[in-house]
């Protein structure tokens, strides 16, 4: 028997009388359920739009019901009201996307009753995840040391903004903050334009999957040894991993990369090109693939110097893109996709969300 619930951990008064409200809310949805065998996650996190990373981490187990604990104001998880709603639904599409197959409960962890109920649920879990600021779980008496003493097999995952230690450890953060802090926003967008945010919350999502990877490793370790583990990561670490080779080049050469639209400094052609009816991405980084690309587009002048070598294409990037764009404008997206796909050249039509 597995206790499965999602807990929204409230920081303030809960339904009037804090202790009584916390107890009522907890008991309202804490009925036991039977689920397939396997790790059951317990998530303890702040219920804000910035906790996408922890939602993604616990979302890896979304095909079974899990236990989560989020801190919010009145009404439980505030992400229920963030973003568009489908007519007749109390929960937003944003909430539904990250919380499928989870039950919700509100606890006031500032009360002994709330903490006792949280411990009761956590003791039956395989995995505990929290994304409170460092020290918060310890203040509630449900930090790793306390939980480990009660349940030595528990896998305890922590996800913070800027890490557990250091001058920025006390600062909360969300995806855009780390895109800005890491330099990602500065290399996103059109050349010469203002900084841009990535269209998706990539730092949040990437960091959440990094925590999933650590938890899976810890579960494998537990299968061999019987012992649980503490695993920890941060949005800062997730952003640094995304920016790794940009940092490496800066450390080695001092070069600071700037935004390049859909292009990349690693090779060319490697970006979106205009067509008769939209845009198509063409990526031909190697000499053999570039030669196949030129043949498929029936554009032999793209093999004339200085475009006949990789080095020549890199040195004359802007000229190549201009000449190649003249060629791609004579085709539709579908024509280029068919031609280059058949020639084993990397190609993709740029689609909107509906088309994708």
Coordinates of N, CA and C in Angstrom, one line a residue, residues 199-289:
X199 N 12.1 30.7 -25.5 CA 10.7 30.6 -25.6 C 10.1 29.7 -24.5
X200 N 10.8 28.7 -24.1 CA 10.4 27.8 -23.1 C 11.3 28.0 -21.8
X201 N 10.8 27.5 -20.7 CA 11.6 27.6 -19.4 C 12.7 26.6 -19.4
X202 N 13.7 26.8 -20.2 CA 14.7 25.7 -20.4 C 15.6 25.5 -19.2
X203 N 15.9 26.5 -18.5 CA 16.7 26.3 -17.3 C 15.9 25.5 -16.2
X204 N 14.7 25.9 -16.0 CA 13.9 25.1 -15.1 C 13.8 23.6 -15.5
X205 N 13.4 23.4 -16.8 CA 13.2 22.1 -17.2 C 14.5 21.3 -17.2
X206 N 15.6 21.9 -17.7 CA 16.8 21.2 -17.7 C 17.3 20.8 -16.3
X207 N 17.1 21.7 -15.3 CA 17.5 21.5 -14.0 C 16.7 20.4 -13.3
X208 N 15.4 20.4 -13.6 CA 14.5 19.3 -13.1 C 14.9 18.0 -13.6
X209 N 15.3 17.9 -14.9 CA 15.7 16.6 -15.4 C 17.1 16.2 -14.8
X210 N 17.9 17.2 -14.5 CA 19.2 16.8 -13.9 C 19.0 16.2 -12.5
X211 N 18.0 16.8 -11.8 CA 17.7 16.2 -10.5 C 17.1 14.8 -10.6
X212 N 16.3 14.6 -11.7 CA 15.7 13.2 -11.9 C 16.9 12.3 -12.2
X213 N 17.9 12.7 -12.9 CA 19.1 11.8 -13.2 C 19.8 11.5 -11.9
X214 N 19.9 12.4 -11.0 CA 20.6 12.2 -9.7 C 19.8 11.2 -8.9
X215 N 18.4 11.4 -8.9 CA 17.6 10.6 -8.1 C 17.6 9.1 -8.6
X216 N 17.6 9.0 -9.9 CA 17.7 7.6 -10.5 C 19.0 6.9 -10.1
X217 N 20.1 7.7 -10.1 CA 21.3 7.1 -9.7 C 21.3 6.7 -8.2
X218 N 20.7 7.5 -7.4 CA 20.5 7.2 -6.0 C 19.7 6.0 -5.7
X219 N 18.6 5.9 -6.5 CA 17.8 4.7 -6.4 C 18.5 3.4 -6.8
X220 N 19.4 3.5 -7.8 CA 20.2 2.4 -8.2 C 21.2 2.0 -7.1
X221 N 21.7 3.1 -6.5 CA 22.7 2.9 -5.4 C 21.9 2.2 -4.2
X222 N 20.7 2.6 -4.0 CA 19.9 2.0 -2.9 C 19.6 0.5 -3.2
X223 N 19.3 0.2 -4.4 CA 19.1 -1.2 -4.8 C 20.3 -2.1 -4.4
X224 N 21.5 -1.5 -4.6 CA 22.7 -2.3 -4.3 C 23.1 -2.3 -2.8
X225 N 22.8 -1.2 -2.1 CA 23.3 -1.0 -0.8 C 22.2 -1.0 0.3
X226 N 21.0 -0.7 -0.1 CA 19.9 -0.5 0.8 C 19.9 0.8 1.5
X227 N 20.8 1.7 1.2 CA 20.9 3.0 1.8 C 20.4 4.1 0.9
X228 N 19.7 5.1 1.5 CA 19.2 6.3 0.8 C 20.4 7.3 0.6
X229 N 20.1 8.4 0.0 CA 21.1 9.4 -0.2 C 20.5 10.8 -0.3
X230 N 21.3 11.8 -0.1 CA 20.9 13.2 -0.3 C 21.5 13.6 -1.7
X231 N 20.7 14.1 -2.6 CA 21.2 14.6 -3.9 C 20.7 16.0 -4.0
X232 N 21.5 16.9 -4.6 CA 21.2 18.3 -4.6 C 21.7 18.9 -5.9
X233 N 20.9 19.9 -6.4 CA 21.3 20.7 -7.6 C 20.6 22.0 -7.5
X234 N 20.9 22.9 -8.4 CA 20.3 24.2 -8.4 C 20.1 24.7 -9.8
X235 N 19.3 25.8 -9.9 CA 19.1 26.4 -11.2 C 20.4 27.0 -11.7
X236 N 21.2 27.5 -10.9 CA 22.6 28.0 -11.3 C 23.4 26.9 -12.0
X237 N 23.4 25.7 -11.4 CA 24.1 24.6 -12.0 C 23.5 24.2 -13.3
X238 N 22.2 24.2 -13.4 CA 21.5 23.8 -14.6 C 21.9 24.8 -15.7
X239 N 21.8 26.1 -15.4 CA 22.2 27.1 -16.4 C 23.6 27.0 -16.8
X240 N 24.5 26.8 -15.8 CA 25.9 26.7 -16.1 C 26.2 25.5 -17.1
X241 N 25.5 24.4 -16.9 CA 25.6 23.3 -17.8 C 25.2 23.6 -19.2
X242 N 24.1 24.3 -19.3 CA 23.6 24.7 -20.7 C 24.6 25.7 -21.3
X243 N 25.4 26.5 -20.6 CA 26.3 27.4 -21.1 C 27.7 26.9 -21.1
X244 N 27.9 25.7 -20.8 CA 29.3 25.1 -20.5 C 30.3 25.5 -21.6
X245 N 30.1 25.2 -22.9 CA 31.1 25.4 -23.9 C 31.3 26.9 -24.2
X246 N 30.3 27.7 -23.9 CA 30.5 29.2 -24.0 C 31.5 29.7 -23.0
X247 N 31.3 29.2 -21.7 CA 32.2 29.5 -20.7 C 33.7 29.0 -21.0
X248 N 33.7 27.8 -21.5 CA 35.0 27.2 -21.8 C 35.8 28.0 -22.8
X249 N 35.1 28.5 -23.8 CA 35.8 29.3 -24.8 C 36.2 30.6 -24.3
X250 N 35.4 31.2 -23.4 CA 35.8 32.5 -22.8 C 37.0 32.3 -21.9
X251 N 37.0 31.3 -21.1 CA 38.2 31.0 -20.2 C 39.5 30.8 -21.1
X252 N 39.3 30.2 -22.2 CA 40.5 29.8 -23.0 C 40.9 31.0 -23.9
X253 N 40.0 31.8 -24.4 CA 40.3 32.8 -25.4 C 39.9 34.2 -25.0
X254 N 39.0 34.4 -24.0 CA 38.5 35.7 -23.7 C 37.4 36.2 -24.6
X255 N 37.0 35.3 -25.5 CA 35.9 35.7 -26.5 C 34.5 35.7 -25.8
X256 N 33.8 36.7 -26.0 CA 32.4 36.8 -25.4 C 31.4 36.7 -26.5
X257 N 30.7 35.6 -26.5 CA 29.7 35.4 -27.6 C 28.5 36.3 -27.5
X258 N 28.0 36.6 -28.7 CA 26.8 37.5 -28.8 C 25.7 36.7 -29.5
X259 N 24.5 37.3 -29.5 CA 23.3 36.6 -30.1 C 23.5 36.5 -31.6
X260 N 23.1 35.4 -32.2 CA 23.2 35.1 -33.6 C 21.9 34.7 -34.3
X261 N 20.8 35.0 -33.7 CA 19.5 34.5 -34.2 C 19.5 33.0 -34.1
X262 N 19.1 32.3 -35.2 CA 19.1 30.9 -35.2 C 20.4 30.3 -35.6
X263 N 21.4 31.1 -35.9 CA 22.7 30.6 -36.4 C 23.5 30.2 -35.2
X264 N 24.7 29.6 -35.4 CA 25.6 29.2 -34.4 C 27.0 29.4 -34.8
X265 N 27.9 29.7 -33.9 CA 29.3 29.9 -34.2 C 30.1 28.6 -34.5
X266 N 29.4 27.5 -34.4 CA 30.1 26.2 -34.5 C 30.3 25.8 -36.0
X267 N 29.3 26.1 -36.8 CA 29.4 25.8 -38.3 C 28.4 26.6 -39.1
X268 N 28.5 26.5 -40.4 CA 27.6 27.2 -41.3 C 27.6 26.4 -42.6
X269 N 26.4 26.3 -43.2 CA 25.1 26.7 -42.9 C 24.5 25.9 -41.7
X270 N 23.9 26.6 -40.8 CA 23.4 26.0 -39.6 C 22.4 27.0 -39.0
X271 N 21.2 27.2 -39.7 CA 20.3 28.2 -39.2 C 19.0 28.1 -40.1
X272 N 18.0 28.9 -39.8 CA 16.8 29.0 -40.6 C 17.0 29.9 -41.8
X273 N 16.4 29.4 -42.9 CA 16.5 30.1 -44.2 C 15.1 30.4 -44.7
X274 N 15.0 31.6 -45.4 CA 13.6 31.9 -45.9 C 13.3 31.1 -47.1
X275 N 12.0 30.8 -47.2 CA 11.5 30.1 -48.4 C 10.3 30.8 -49.0
X276 N 9.7 30.2 -50.0 CA 8.5 30.8 -50.6 C 7.3 31.0 -49.6
X277 N 7.3 30.0 -48.6 CA 6.1 30.0 -47.7 C 6.5 29.9 -46.2
X278 N 7.6 30.4 -45.9 CA 8.0 30.4 -44.5 C 9.5 30.3 -44.3
X279 N 9.9 29.4 -43.3 CA 11.3 29.2 -43.0 C 11.6 27.8 -42.8
X280 N 12.8 27.4 -43.2 CA 13.3 26.0 -43.0 C 14.7 26.0 -42.5
X281 N 15.0 25.2 -41.5 CA 16.3 25.1 -40.9 C 17.1 24.1 -41.8
X282 N 18.3 24.5 -42.1 CA 19.3 23.7 -42.9 C 20.6 23.6 -42.1
X283 N 21.0 22.4 -41.8 CA 22.2 22.2 -41.1 C 23.1 21.3 -41.8
X284 N 24.3 21.8 -42.3 CA 25.2 21.0 -43.1 C 26.6 21.3 -42.6
X285 N 27.0 20.8 -41.5 CA 28.3 21.2 -40.9 C 29.5 20.5 -41.5
X286 N 29.4 19.3 -42.0 CA 30.5 18.6 -42.6 C 30.6 18.9 -44.1
X287 N 31.8 18.7 -44.6 CA 32.0 18.9 -46.1 C 31.2 18.0 -46.9
X288 N 31.1 16.6 -46.6 CA 30.2 15.8 -47.4 C 28.8 16.2 -47.4
X289 N 28.3 16.6 -46.2 CA 26.9 16.9 -46.1 C 26.6 18.2 -46.8

